[in-house]
Amino acid sequence: MTVTKARTEQPVFEIGGQQYEAGDRVRFPRAGMRRNRARIYEITEAGAGGITAEAEGCRYQLSRGDIDAIGIEHAEETR
C-alpha cells in the first residue's frame, strides 16, 4: 500500500522553462532602471497570465508580455 499526501495546487507562472510561484524572490534583469534591475521582488500572486510582485512597499502587476520584455530570474539573495 502506498501512502500519498494530498497535493495542493498552487498557481504557477512559467516562462523560459522556469516556474515561479507566490513566495519566490525574483529580479528583472532587463528592467529600464538600474536600481530596478538590482532590486529583489517577492511574488505575492502567480498565474498563467503573469504575476504580482512587491518590493519596498510597492506592488507591481506584471503580464506575460511585461515579463517577456524585462526578463525574470530567481534571486540568489534573501531579504
mmCIF file with all atom_site columns, N, CA and C in Angstrom:
data_model
loop_
_atom_site.group_PDB
_atom_site.id
_atom_site.type_symbol
_atom_site.label_atom_id
_atom_site.label_alt_id
_atom_site.label_comp_id
_atom_site.label_asym_id
_atom_site.label_entity_id
_atom_site.label_seq_id
_atom_site.pdbx_PDB_ins_code
_atom_site.Cartn_x
_atom_site.Cartn_y
_atom_site.Cartn_z
_atom_site.occupancy
_atom_site.B_iso_or_equiv
_atom_site.pdbx_formal_charge
_atom_site.auth_seq_id
_atom_site.auth_comp_id
_atom_site.auth_asym_id
_atom_site.auth_atom_id
_atom_site.pdbx_PDB_model_num
ATOM 1   N N  . MET A 1 1  ? 0.836  -1.180 0.000   1.00 0.00 ? 1  MET A N  1
ATOM 2   C CA . MET A 1 1  ? 0.000  0.000  0.000   1.00 0.00 ? 1  MET A CA 1
ATOM 3   C C  . MET A 1 1  ? 0.885  1.249  0.000   1.00 0.00 ? 1  MET A C  1
ATOM 4   N N  . THR A 1 2  ? 0.601  2.161  -0.881  1.00 0.00 ? 2  THR A N  1
ATOM 5   C CA . THR A 1 2  ? 1.354  3.406  -0.980  1.00 0.00 ? 2  THR A CA 1
ATOM 6   C C  . THR A 1 2  ? 0.539  4.530  -0.363  1.00 0.00 ? 2  THR A C  1
ATOM 7   N N  . VAL A 1 3  ? 1.183  5.279  0.511   1.00 0.00 ? 3  VAL A N  1
ATOM 8   C CA . VAL A 1 3  ? 0.526  6.422  1.136   1.00 0.00 ? 3  VAL A CA 1
ATOM 9   C C  . VAL A 1 3  ? 0.985  7.675  0.412   1.00 0.00 ? 3  VAL A C  1
ATOM 10  N N  . THR A 1 4  ? 0.046  8.468  -0.040  1.00 0.00 ? 4  THR A N  1
ATOM 11  C CA . THR A 1 4  ? 0.401  9.715  -0.719  1.00 0.00 ? 4  THR A CA 1
ATOM 12  C C  . THR A 1 4  ? -0.221 10.879 0.024   1.00 0.00 ? 4  THR A C  1
ATOM 13  N N  . LYS A 1 5  ? 0.477  11.983 0.029   1.00 0.00 ? 5  LYS A N  1
ATOM 14  C CA . LYS A 1 5  ? -0.041 13.191 0.657   1.00 0.00 ? 5  LYS A CA 1
ATOM 15  C C  . LYS A 1 5  ? -0.979 13.895 -0.315  1.00 0.00 ? 5  LYS A C  1
ATOM 16  N N  . ALA A 1 6  ? -1.962 14.562 0.249   1.00 0.00 ? 6  ALA A N  1
ATOM 17  C CA . ALA A 1 6  ? -2.852 15.369 -0.594  1.00 0.00 ? 6  ALA A CA 1
ATOM 18  C C  . ALA A 1 6  ? -2.031 16.458 -1.255  1.00 0.00 ? 6  ALA A C  1
ATOM 19  N N  . ARG A 1 7  ? -2.223 16.624 -2.513  1.00 0.00 ? 7  ARG A N  1
ATOM 20  C CA . ARG A 1 7  ? -1.454 17.610 -3.266  1.00 0.00 ? 7  ARG A CA 1
ATOM 21  C C  . ARG A 1 7  ? -2.274 18.883 -3.407  1.00 0.00 ? 7  ARG A C  1
ATOM 22  N N  . THR A 1 8  ? -1.691 19.986 -2.996  1.00 0.00 ? 8  THR A N  1
ATOM 23  C CA . THR A 1 8  ? -2.380 21.263 -3.162  1.00 0.00 ? 8  THR A CA 1
ATOM 24  C C  . THR A 1 8  ? -1.740 21.979 -4.338  1.00 0.00 ? 8  THR A C  1
ATOM 25  N N  . GLU A 1 9  ? -2.545 22.313 -5.278  1.00 0.00 ? 9  GLU A N  1
ATOM 26  C CA . GLU A 1 9  ? -2.056 23.006 -6.464  1.00 0.00 ? 9  GLU A CA 1
ATOM 27  C C  . GLU A 1 9  ? -1.931 24.488 -6.170  1.00 0.00 ? 9  GLU A C  1
ATOM 28  N N  . GLN A 1 10 ? -0.735 25.002 -6.292  1.00 0.00 ? 10 GLN A N  1
ATOM 29  C CA . GLN A 1 10 ? -0.520 26.431 -6.124  1.00 0.00 ? 10 GLN A CA 1
ATOM 30  C C  . GLN A 1 10 ? -0.334 27.022 -7.516  1.00 0.00 ? 10 GLN A C  1
ATOM 31  N N  . PRO A 1 11 ? -1.019 28.127 -7.807  1.00 0.00 ? 11 PRO A N  1
ATOM 32  C CA . PRO A 1 11 ? -0.866 28.724 -9.132  1.00 0.00 ? 11 PRO A CA 1
ATOM 33  C C  . PRO A 1 11 ? 0.609  29.037 -9.433  1.00 0.00 ? 11 PRO A C  1
ATOM 34  N N  . VAL A 1 12 ? 0.991  28.760 -10.661 1.00 0.00 ? 12 VAL A N  1
ATOM 35  C CA . VAL A 1 12 ? 2.386  28.927 -11.082 1.00 0.00 ? 12 VAL A CA 1
ATOM 36  C C  . VAL A 1 12 ? 2.423  29.727 -12.376 1.00 0.00 ? 12 VAL A C  1
ATOM 37  N N  . PHE A 1 13 ? 3.433  30.580 -12.498 1.00 0.00 ? 13 PHE A N  1
ATOM 38  C CA . PHE A 1 13 ? 3.720  31.289 -13.739 1.00 0.00 ? 13 PHE A CA 1
ATOM 39  C C  . PHE A 1 13 ? 4.942  30.621 -14.337 1.00 0.00 ? 13 PHE A C  1
ATOM 40  N N  . GLU A 1 14 ? 4.887  30.275 -15.595 1.00 0.00 ? 14 GLU A N  1
ATOM 41  C CA . GLU A 1 14 ? 6.009  29.606 -16.244 1.00 0.00 ? 14 GLU A CA 1
ATOM 42  C C  . GLU A 1 14 ? 6.423  30.384 -17.483 1.00 0.00 ? 14 GLU A C  1
ATOM 43  N N  . ILE A 1 15 ? 7.736  30.592 -17.603 1.00 0.00 ? 15 ILE A N  1
ATOM 44  C CA . ILE A 1 15 ? 8.287  31.267 -18.776 1.00 0.00 ? 15 ILE A CA 1
ATOM 45  C C  . ILE A 1 15 ? 9.738  30.809 -18.940 1.00 0.00 ? 15 ILE A C  1
ATOM 46  N N  . GLY A 1 16 ? 10.131 30.575 -20.168 1.00 0.00 ? 16 GLY A N  1
ATOM 47  C CA . GLY A 1 16 ? 11.511 30.173 -20.438 1.00 0.00 ? 16 GLY A CA 1
ATOM 48  C C  . GLY A 1 16 ? 11.934 28.893 -19.737 1.00 0.00 ? 16 GLY A C  1
ATOM 49  N N  . GLY A 1 17 ? 10.984 27.988 -19.504 1.00 0.00 ? 17 GLY A N  1
ATOM 50  C CA . GLY A 1 17 ? 11.311 26.735 -18.844 1.00 0.00 ? 17 GLY A CA 1
ATOM 51  C C  . GLY A 1 17 ? 11.454 26.840 -17.332 1.00 0.00 ? 17 GLY A C  1
ATOM 52  N N  . GLN A 1 18 ? 11.237 28.010 -16.767 1.00 0.00 ? 18 GLN A N  1
ATOM 53  C CA . GLN A 1 18 ? 11.329 28.216 -15.318 1.00 0.00 ? 18 GLN A CA 1
ATOM 54  C C  . GLN A 1 18 ? 9.939  28.460 -14.743 1.00 0.00 ? 18 GLN A C  1
ATOM 55  N N  . GLN A 1 19 ? 9.724  27.990 -13.531 1.00 0.00 ? 19 GLN A N  1
ATOM 56  C CA . GLN A 1 19 ? 8.449  28.202 -12.851 1.00 0.00 ? 19 GLN A CA 1
ATOM 57  C C  . GLN A 1 19 ? 8.631  29.164 -11.689 1.00 0.00 ? 19 GLN A C  1
ATOM 58  N N  . TYR A 1 20 ? 7.618  30.004 -11.493 1.00 0.00 ? 20 TYR A N  1
ATOM 59  C CA . TYR A 1 20 ? 7.618  30.997 -10.427 1.00 0.00 ? 20 TYR A CA 1
ATOM 60  C C  . TYR A 1 20 ? 6.283  30.921 -9.718  1.00 0.00 ? 20 TYR A C  1
ATOM 61  N N  . GLU A 1 21 ? 6.308  31.017 -8.373  1.00 0.00 ? 21 GLU A N  1
ATOM 62  C CA . GLU A 1 21 ? 5.085  30.958 -7.603  1.00 0.00 ? 21 GLU A CA 1
ATOM 63  C C  . GLU A 1 21 ? 5.154  31.925 -6.434  1.00 0.00 ? 21 GLU A C  1
ATOM 64  N N  . ALA A 1 22 ? 4.022  32.124 -5.778  1.00 0.00 ? 22 ALA A N  1
ATOM 65  C CA . ALA A 1 22 ? 3.964  33.035 -4.637  1.00 0.00 ? 22 ALA A CA 1
ATOM 66  C C  . ALA A 1 22 ? 5.026  32.640 -3.617  1.00 0.00 ? 22 ALA A C  1
ATOM 67  N N  . GLY A 1 23 ? 5.717  33.663 -3.109  1.00 0.00 ? 23 GLY A N  1
ATOM 68  C CA . GLY A 1 23 ? 6.784  33.433 -2.139  1.00 0.00 ? 23 GLY A CA 1
ATOM 69  C C  . GLY A 1 23 ? 8.177  33.442 -2.753  1.00 0.00 ? 23 GLY A C  1
ATOM 70  N N  . ASP A 1 24 ? 8.270  33.233 -4.068  1.00 0.00 ? 24 ASP A N  1
ATOM 71  C CA . ASP A 1 24 ? 9.578  33.271 -4.729  1.00 0.00 ? 24 ASP A CA 1
ATOM 72  C C  . ASP A 1 24 ? 10.122 34.690 -4.727  1.00 0.00 ? 24 ASP A C  1
ATOM 73  N N  . ARG A 1 25 ? 11.424 34.803 -4.617  1.00 0.00 ? 25 ARG A N  1
ATOM 74  C CA . ARG A 1 25 ? 12.104 36.102 -4.714  1.00 0.00 ? 25 ARG A CA 1
ATOM 75  C C  . ARG A 1 25 ? 12.771 36.158 -6.085  1.00 0.00 ? 25 ARG A C  1
ATOM 76  N N  . VAL A 1 26 ? 12.538 37.261 -6.806  1.00 0.00 ? 26 VAL A N  1
ATOM 77  C CA . VAL A 1 26 ? 12.992 37.360 -8.191  1.00 0.00 ? 26 VAL A CA 1
ATOM 78  C C  . VAL A 1 26 ? 13.623 38.714 -8.481  1.00 0.00 ? 26 VAL A C  1
ATOM 79  N N  . ARG A 1 27 ? 14.302 38.785 -9.602  1.00 0.00 ? 27 ARG A N  1
ATOM 80  C CA . ARG A 1 27 ? 14.843 40.028 -10.158 1.00 0.00 ? 27 ARG A CA 1
ATOM 81  C C  . ARG A 1 27 ? 14.369 40.137 -11.598 1.00 0.00 ? 27 ARG A C  1
ATOM 82  N N  . PHE A 1 28 ? 14.385 41.364 -12.114 1.00 0.00 ? 28 PHE A N  1
ATOM 83  C CA . PHE A 1 28 ? 14.023 41.626 -13.502 1.00 0.00 ? 28 PHE A CA 1
ATOM 84  C C  . PHE A 1 28 ? 15.258 42.213 -14.195 1.00 0.00 ? 28 PHE A C  1
ATOM 85  N N  . PRO A 1 29 ? 16.080 41.372 -14.820 1.00 0.00 ? 29 PRO A N  1
ATOM 86  C CA . PRO A 1 29 ? 17.393 41.794 -15.326 1.00 0.00 ? 29 PRO A CA 1
ATOM 87  C C  . PRO A 1 29 ? 17.373 42.802 -16.470 1.00 0.00 ? 29 PRO A C  1
ATOM 88  N N  . ARG A 1 30 ? 16.256 42.958 -17.175 1.00 0.00 ? 30 ARG A N  1
ATOM 89  C CA . ARG A 1 30 ? 16.209 43.926 -18.269 1.00 0.00 ? 30 ARG A CA 1
ATOM 90  C C  . ARG A 1 30 ? 15.274 45.102 -17.960 1.00 0.00 ? 30 ARG A C  1
ATOM 91  N N  . ALA A 1 31 ? 15.003 45.320 -16.656 1.00 0.00 ? 31 ALA A N  1
ATOM 92  C CA . ALA A 1 31 ? 14.171 46.463 -16.255 1.00 0.00 ? 31 ALA A CA 1
ATOM 93  C C  . ALA A 1 31 ? 14.839 47.750 -16.733 1.00 0.00 ? 31 ALA A C  1
ATOM 94  N N  . GLY A 1 32 ? 14.040 48.762 -16.975 1.00 0.00 ? 32 GLY A N  1
ATOM 95  C CA . GLY A 1 32 ? 14.551 50.008 -17.552 1.00 0.00 ? 32 GLY A CA 1
ATOM 96  C C  . GLY A 1 32 ? 15.544 50.767 -16.692 1.00 0.00 ? 32 GLY A C  1
ATOM 97  N N  . MET A 1 33 ? 15.381 50.718 -15.379 1.00 0.00 ? 33 MET A N  1
ATOM 98  C CA . MET A 1 33 ? 16.276 51.469 -14.488 1.00 0.00 ? 33 MET A CA 1
ATOM 99  C C  . MET A 1 33 ? 17.202 50.514 -13.748 1.00 0.00 ? 33 MET A C  1
ATOM 100 N N  . ARG A 1 34 ? 18.451 50.908 -13.600 1.00 0.00 ? 34 ARG A N  1
ATOM 101 C CA . ARG A 1 34 ? 19.464 50.064 -12.955 1.00 0.00 ? 34 ARG A CA 1
ATOM 102 C C  . ARG A 1 34 ? 19.014 49.619 -11.564 1.00 0.00 ? 34 ARG A C  1
ATOM 103 N N  . ARG A 1 35 ? 18.460 50.545 -10.771 1.00 0.00 ? 35 ARG A N  1
ATOM 104 C CA . ARG A 1 35 ? 18.064 50.171 -9.404  1.00 0.00 ? 35 ARG A CA 1
ATOM 105 C C  . ARG A 1 35 ? 16.942 49.129 -9.418  1.00 0.00 ? 35 ARG A C  1
ATOM 106 N N  . ASN A 1 36 ? 16.100 49.155 -10.444 1.00 0.00 ? 36 ASN A N  1
ATOM 107 C CA . ASN A 1 36 ? 15.042 48.154 -10.545 1.00 0.00 ? 36 ASN A CA 1
ATOM 108 C C  . ASN A 1 36 ? 15.591 46.790 -10.973 1.00 0.00 ? 36 ASN A C  1
ATOM 109 N N  . ARG A 1 37 ? 16.703 46.788 -11.691 1.00 0.00 ? 37 ARG A N  1
ATOM 110 C CA . ARG A 1 37 ? 17.346 45.522 -12.053 1.00 0.00 ? 37 ARG A CA 1
ATOM 111 C C  . ARG A 1 37 ? 17.994 44.888 -10.831 1.00 0.00 ? 37 ARG A C  1
ATOM 112 N N  . ALA A 1 38 ? 18.489 45.697 -9.900  1.00 0.00 ? 38 ALA A N  1
ATOM 113 C CA . ALA A 1 38 ? 19.177 45.193 -8.714  1.00 0.00 ? 38 ALA A CA 1
ATOM 114 C C  . ALA A 1 38 ? 18.209 44.801 -7.591  1.00 0.00 ? 38 ALA A C  1
ATOM 115 N N  . ARG A 1 39 ? 17.033 45.384 -7.579  1.00 0.00 ? 39 ARG A N  1
ATOM 116 C CA . ARG A 1 39 ? 16.059 45.172 -6.500  1.00 0.00 ? 39 ARG A CA 1
ATOM 117 C C  . ARG A 1 39 ? 15.542 43.732 -6.494  1.00 0.00 ? 39 ARG A C  1
ATOM 118 N N  . ILE A 1 40 ? 15.289 43.221 -5.294  1.00 0.00 ? 40 ILE A N  1
ATOM 119 C CA . ILE A 1 40 ? 14.681 41.899 -5.146  1.00 0.00 ? 40 ILE A CA 1
ATOM 120 C C  . ILE A 1 40 ? 13.192 42.097 -4.885  1.00 0.00 ? 40 ILE A C  1
ATOM 121 N N  . TYR A 1 41 ? 12.379 41.395 -5.649  1.00 0.00 ? 41 TYR A N  1
ATOM 122 C CA . TYR A 1 41 ? 10.922 41.449 -5.550  1.00 0.00 ? 41 TYR A CA 1
ATOM 123 C C  . TYR A 1 41 ? 10.423 40.113 -5.008  1.00 0.00 ? 41 TYR A C  1
ATOM 124 N N  . GLU A 1 42 ? 9.343  40.143 -4.250  1.00 0.00 ? 42 GLU A N  1
ATOM 125 C CA . GLU A 1 42 ? 8.726  38.900 -3.793  1.00 0.00 ? 42 GLU A CA 1
ATOM 126 C C  . GLU A 1 42 ? 7.398  38.722 -4.524  1.00 0.00 ? 42 GLU A C  1
ATOM 127 N N  . ILE A 1 43 ? 7.226  37.574 -5.129  1.00 0.00 ? 43 ILE A N  1
ATOM 128 C CA . ILE A 1 43 ? 5.970  37.284 -5.823  1.00 0.00 ? 43 ILE A CA 1
ATOM 129 C C  . ILE A 1 43 ? 4.890  37.013 -4.775  1.00 0.00 ? 43 ILE A C  1
ATOM 130 N N  . THR A 1 44 ? 3.775  37.733 -4.890  1.00 0.00 ? 44 THR A N  1
ATOM 131 C CA . THR A 1 44 ? 2.657  37.527 -3.968  1.00 0.00 ? 44 THR A CA 1
ATOM 132 C C  . THR A 1 44 ? 1.524  36.742 -4.619  1.00 0.00 ? 44 THR A C  1
ATOM 133 N N  . GLU A 1 45 ? 1.430  36.810 -5.938  1.00 0.00 ? 45 GLU A N  1
ATOM 134 C CA . GLU A 1 45 ? 0.429  36.042 -6.687  1.00 0.00 ? 45 GLU A CA 1
ATOM 135 C C  . GLU A 1 45 ? 1.045  35.636 -8.016  1.00 0.00 ? 45 GLU A C  1
ATOM 136 N N  . ALA A 1 46 ? 0.672  34.448 -8.475  1.00 0.00 ? 46 ALA A N  1
ATOM 137 C CA . ALA A 1 46 ? 1.172  33.970 -9.769  1.00 0.00 ? 46 ALA A CA 1
ATOM 138 C C  . ALA A 1 46 ? 0.041  33.241 -10.488 1.00 0.00 ? 46 ALA A C  1
ATOM 139 N N  . GLY A 1 47 ? 0.058  33.325 -11.790 1.00 0.00 ? 47 GLY A N  1
ATOM 140 C CA . GLY A 1 47 ? -0.923 32.624 -12.609 1.00 0.00 ? 47 GLY A CA 1
ATOM 141 C C  . GLY A 1 47 ? -0.392 32.506 -14.013 1.00 0.00 ? 47 GLY A C  1
ATOM 142 N N  . ALA A 1 48 ? -1.130 31.851 -14.860 1.00 0.00 ? 48 ALA A N  1
ATOM 143 C CA . ALA A 1 48 ? -0.676 31.616 -16.230 1.00 0.00 ? 48 ALA A CA 1
ATOM 144 C C  . ALA A 1 48 ? -0.405 32.903 -16.994 1.00 0.00 ? 48 ALA A C  1
ATOM 145 N N  . GLY A 1 49 ? -1.134 33.977 -16.675 1.00 0.00 ? 49 GLY A N  1
ATOM 146 C CA . GLY A 1 49 ? -1.003 35.224 -17.421 1.00 0.00 ? 49 GLY A CA 1
ATOM 147 C C  . GLY A 1 49 ? -0.011 36.224 -16.877 1.00 0.00 ? 49 GLY A C  1
ATOM 148 N N  . GLY A 1 50 ? 0.549  35.977 -15.678 1.00 0.00 ? 50 GLY A N  1
ATOM 149 C CA . GLY A 1 50 ? 1.502  36.925 -15.124 1.00 0.00 ? 50 GLY A CA 1
ATOM 150 C C  . GLY A 1 50 ? 1.630  36.778 -13.618 1.00 0.00 ? 50 GLY A C  1
ATOM 151 N N  . ILE A 1 51 ? 2.220  37.794 -12.993 1.00 0.00 ? 51 ILE A N  1
ATOM 152 C CA . ILE A 1 51 ? 2.466  37.753 -11.555 1.00 0.00 ? 51 ILE A CA 1
ATOM 153 C C  . ILE A 1 51 ? 2.150  39.104 -10.921 1.00 0.00 ? 51 ILE A C  1
ATOM 154 N N  . THR A 1 52 ? 2.013  39.093 -9.605  1.00 0.00 ? 52 THR A N  1
ATOM 155 C CA . THR A 1 52 ? 2.004  40.303 -8.811  1.00 0.00 ? 52 THR A CA 1
ATOM 156 C C  . THR A 1 52 ? 3.212  40.183 -7.889  1.00 0.00 ? 52 THR A C  1
ATOM 157 N N  . ALA A 1 53 ? 4.026  41.222 -7.855  1.00 0.00 ? 53 ALA A N  1
ATOM 158 C CA . ALA A 1 53 ? 5.234  41.197 -7.037  1.00 0.00 ? 53 ALA A CA 1
ATOM 159 C C  . ALA A 1 53 ? 5.308  42.472 -6.209  1.00 0.00 ? 53 ALA A C  1
ATOM 160 N N  . GLU A 1 54 ? 5.968  42.373 -5.052  1.00 0.00 ? 54 GLU A N  1
ATOM 161 C CA . GLU A 1 54 ? 6.131  43.526 -4.176  1.00 0.00 ? 54 GLU A CA 1
ATOM 162 C C  . GLU A 1 54 ? 7.597  43.747 -3.863  1.00 0.00 ? 54 GLU A C  1
ATOM 163 N N  . ALA A 1 55 ? 7.941  45.035 -3.707  1.00 0.00 ? 55 ALA A N  1
ATOM 164 C CA . ALA A 1 55 ? 9.285  45.423 -3.280  1.00 0.00 ? 55 ALA A CA 1
ATOM 165 C C  . ALA A 1 55 ? 9.191  46.789 -2.623  1.00 0.00 ? 55 ALA A C  1
ATOM 166 N N  . GLU A 1 56 ? 9.827  46.910 -1.474  1.00 0.00 ? 56 GLU A N  1
ATOM 167 C CA . GLU A 1 56 ? 9.921  48.191 -0.772  1.00 0.00 ? 56 GLU A CA 1
ATOM 168 C C  . GLU A 1 56 ? 8.561  48.875 -0.629  1.00 0.00 ? 56 GLU A C  1
ATOM 169 N N  . GLY A 1 57 ? 7.539  48.105 -0.290  1.00 0.00 ? 57 GLY A N  1
ATOM 170 C CA . GLY A 1 57 ? 6.218  48.659 -0.040  1.00 0.00 ? 57 GLY A CA 1
ATOM 171 C C  . GLY A 1 57 ? 5.375  48.960 -1.271  1.00 0.00 ? 57 GLY A C  1
ATOM 172 N N  . CYS A 1 58 ? 5.866  48.656 -2.447  1.00 0.00 ? 58 CYS A N  1
ATOM 173 C CA . CYS A 1 58 ? 5.113  48.893 -3.688  1.00 0.00 ? 58 CYS A CA 1
ATOM 174 C C  . CYS A 1 58 ? 4.733  47.557 -4.312  1.00 0.00 ? 58 CYS A C  1
ATOM 175 N N  . ARG A 1 59 ? 3.566  47.536 -4.945  1.00 0.00 ? 59 ARG A N  1
ATOM 176 C CA . ARG A 1 59 ? 3.059  46.322 -5.594  1.00 0.00 ? 59 ARG A CA 1
ATOM 177 C C  . ARG A 1 59 ? 3.021  46.542 -7.105  1.00 0.00 ? 59 ARG A C  1
ATOM 178 N N  . TYR A 1 60 ? 3.446  45.528 -7.844  1.00 0.00 ? 60 TYR A N  1
ATOM 179 C CA . TYR A 1 60 ? 3.503  45.600 -9.302  1.00 0.00 ? 60 TYR A CA 1
ATOM 180 C C  . TYR A 1 60 ? 2.748  44.416 -9.893  1.00 0.00 ? 60 TYR A C  1
ATOM 181 N N  . GLN A 1 61 ? 1.844  44.676 -10.827 1.00 0.00 ? 61 GLN A N  1
ATOM 182 C CA . GLN A 1 61 ? 1.169  43.612 -11.563 1.00 0.00 ? 61 GLN A CA 1
ATOM 183 C C  . GLN A 1 61 ? 1.810  43.550 -12.942 1.00 0.00 ? 61 GLN A C  1
ATOM 184 N N  . LEU A 1 62 ? 2.385  42.411 -13.247 1.00 0.00 ? 62 LEU A N  1
ATOM 185 C CA . LEU A 1 62 ? 3.125  42.248 -14.496 1.00 0.00 ? 62 LEU A CA 1
ATOM 186 C C  . LEU A 1 62 ? 2.511  41.132 -15.332 1.00 0.00 ? 62 LEU A C  1
ATOM 187 N N  . SER A 1 63 ? 2.216  41.460 -16.585 1.00 0.00 ? 63 SER A N  1
ATOM 188 C CA . SER A 1 63 ? 1.661  40.470 -17.506 1.00 0.00 ? 63 SER A CA 1
ATOM 189 C C  . SER A 1 63 ? 2.787  39.644 -18.117 1.00 0.00 ? 63 SER A C  1
ATOM 190 N N  . ARG A 1 64 ? 2.412  38.609 -18.812 1.00 0.00 ? 64 ARG A N  1
ATOM 191 C CA . ARG A 1 64 ? 3.406  37.784 -19.521 1.00 0.00 ? 64 ARG A CA 1
ATOM 192 C C  . ARG A 1 64 ? 4.218  38.647 -20.496 1.00 0.00 ? 64 ARG A C  1
ATOM 193 N N  . GLY A 1 65 ? 3.561  39.586 -21.172 1.00 0.00 ? 65 GLY A N  1
ATOM 194 C CA . GLY A 1 65 ? 4.261  40.476 -22.099 1.00 0.00 ? 65 GLY A CA 1
ATOM 195 C C  . GLY A 1 65 ? 5.247  41.386 -21.387 1.00 0.00 ? 65 GLY A C  1
ATOM 196 N N  . ASP A 1 66 ? 4.846  41.917 -20.221 1.00 0.00 ? 66 ASP A N  1
ATOM 197 C CA . ASP A 1 66 ? 5.755  42.750 -19.424 1.00 0.00 ? 66 ASP A CA 1
ATOM 198 C C  . ASP A 1 66 ? 7.000  41.952 -19.053 1.00 0.00 ? 66 ASP A C  1
ATOM 199 N N  . ILE A 1 67 ? 6.776  40.748 -18.553 1.00 0.00 ? 67 ILE A N  1
ATOM 200 C CA . ILE A 1 67 ? 7.884  39.915 -18.081 1.00 0.00 ? 67 ILE A CA 1
ATOM 201 C C  . ILE A 1 67 ? 8.763  39.473 -19.234 1.00 0.00 ? 67 ILE A C  1
ATOM 202 N N  . ASP A 1 68 ? 8.175  39.241 -20.390 1.00 0.00 ? 68 ASP A N  1
ATOM 203 C CA . ASP A 1 68 ? 8.969  38.895 -21.566 1.00 0.00 ? 68 ASP A CA 1
ATOM 204 C C  . ASP A 1 68 ? 9.914  40.046 -21.915 1.00 0.00 ? 68 ASP A C  1
ATOM 205 N N  . ALA A 1 69 ? 9.447  41.280 -21.737 1.00 0.00 ? 69 ALA A N  1
ATOM 206 C CA . ALA A 1 69 ? 10.263 42.455 -22.064 1.00 0.00 ? 69 ALA A CA 1
ATOM 207 C C  . ALA A 1 69 ? 11.362 42.714 -21.032 1.00 0.00 ? 69 ALA A C  1
ATOM 208 N N  . ILE A 1 70 ? 11.046 42.578 -19.740 1.00 0.00 ? 70 ILE A N  1
ATOM 209 C CA . ILE A 1 70 ? 12.031 42.939 -18.707 1.00 0.00 ? 70 ILE A CA 1
ATOM 210 C C  . ILE A 1 70 ? 12.792 41.741 -18.153 1.00 0.00 ? 70 ILE A C  1
ATOM 211 N N  . GLY A 1 71 ? 12.391 40.544 -18.553 1.00 0.00 ? 71 GLY A N  1
ATOM 212 C CA . GLY A 1 71 ? 13.065 39.341 -18.074 1.00 0.00 ? 71 GLY A CA 1
ATOM 213 C C  . GLY A 1 71 ? 12.700 39.040 -16.636 1.00 0.00 ? 71 GLY A C  1
ATOM 214 N N  . ILE A 1 72 ? 12.987 37.830 -16.215 1.00 0.00 ? 72 ILE A N  1
ATOM 215 C CA . ILE A 1 72 ? 12.761 37.429 -14.827 1.00 0.00 ? 72 ILE A CA 1
ATOM 216 C C  . ILE A 1 72 ? 13.747 36.321 -14.492 1.00 0.00 ? 72 ILE A C  1
ATOM 217 N N  . GLU A 1 73 ? 14.250 36.332 -13.266 1.00 0.00 ? 73 GLU A N  1
ATOM 218 C CA . GLU A 1 73 ? 15.125 35.263 -12.792 1.00 0.00 ? 73 GLU A CA 1
ATOM 219 C C  . GLU A 1 73 ? 14.981 35.150 -11.286 1.00 0.00 ? 73 GLU A C  1
ATOM 220 N N  . HIS A 1 74 ? 15.203 33.951 -10.785 1.00 0.00 ? 74 HIS A N  1
ATOM 221 C CA . HIS A 1 74 ? 15.168 33.765 -9.338  1.00 0.00 ? 74 HIS A CA 1
ATOM 222 C C  . HIS A 1 74 ? 16.327 34.545 -8.719  1.00 0.00 ? 74 HIS A C  1
ATOM 223 N N  . ALA A 1 75 ? 16.059 35.227 -7.614  1.00 0.00 ? 75 ALA A N  1
ATOM 224 C CA . ALA A 1 75 ? 17.093 35.996 -6.921  1.00 0.00 ? 75 ALA A CA 1
ATOM 225 C C  . ALA A 1 75 ? 17.913 35.034 -6.057  1.00 0.00 ? 75 ALA A C  1
ATOM 226 N N  . GLU A 1 76 ? 19.199 35.254 -6.041  1.00 0.00 ? 76 GLU A N  1
ATOM 227 C CA . GLU A 1 76 ? 20.106 34.431 -5.241  1.00 0.00 ? 76 GLU A CA 1
ATOM 228 C C  . GLU A 1 76 ? 20.058 34.840 -3.775  1.00 0.00 ? 76 GLU A C  1
ATOM 229 N N  . GLU A 1 77 ? 19.827 36.124 -3.535  1.00 0.00 ? 77 GLU A N  1
ATOM 230 C CA . GLU A 1 77 ? 19.867 36.664 -2.170  1.00 0.00 ? 77 GLU A CA 1
ATOM 231 C C  . GLU A 1 77 ? 18.529 36.484 -1.484  1.00 0.00 ? 77 GLU A C  1
ATOM 232 N N  . THR A 1 78 ? 18.557 36.566 -0.170  1.00 0.00 ? 78 THR A N  1
ATOM 233 C CA . THR A 1 78 ? 17.317 36.641 0.600   1.00 0.00 ? 78 THR A CA 1
ATOM 234 C C  . THR A 1 78 ? 17.248 38.016 1.211   1.00 0.00 ? 78 THR A C  1
ATOM 235 N N  . ARG A 1 79 ? 16.068 38.403 1.571   1.00 0.00 ? 79 ARG A N  1
ATOM 236 C CA . ARG A 1 79 ? 15.880 39.732 2.166   1.00 0.00 ? 79 ARG A CA 1
ATOM 237 C C  . ARG A 1 79 ? 16.508 39.837 3.512   1.00 0.00 ? 79 ARG A C  1
#
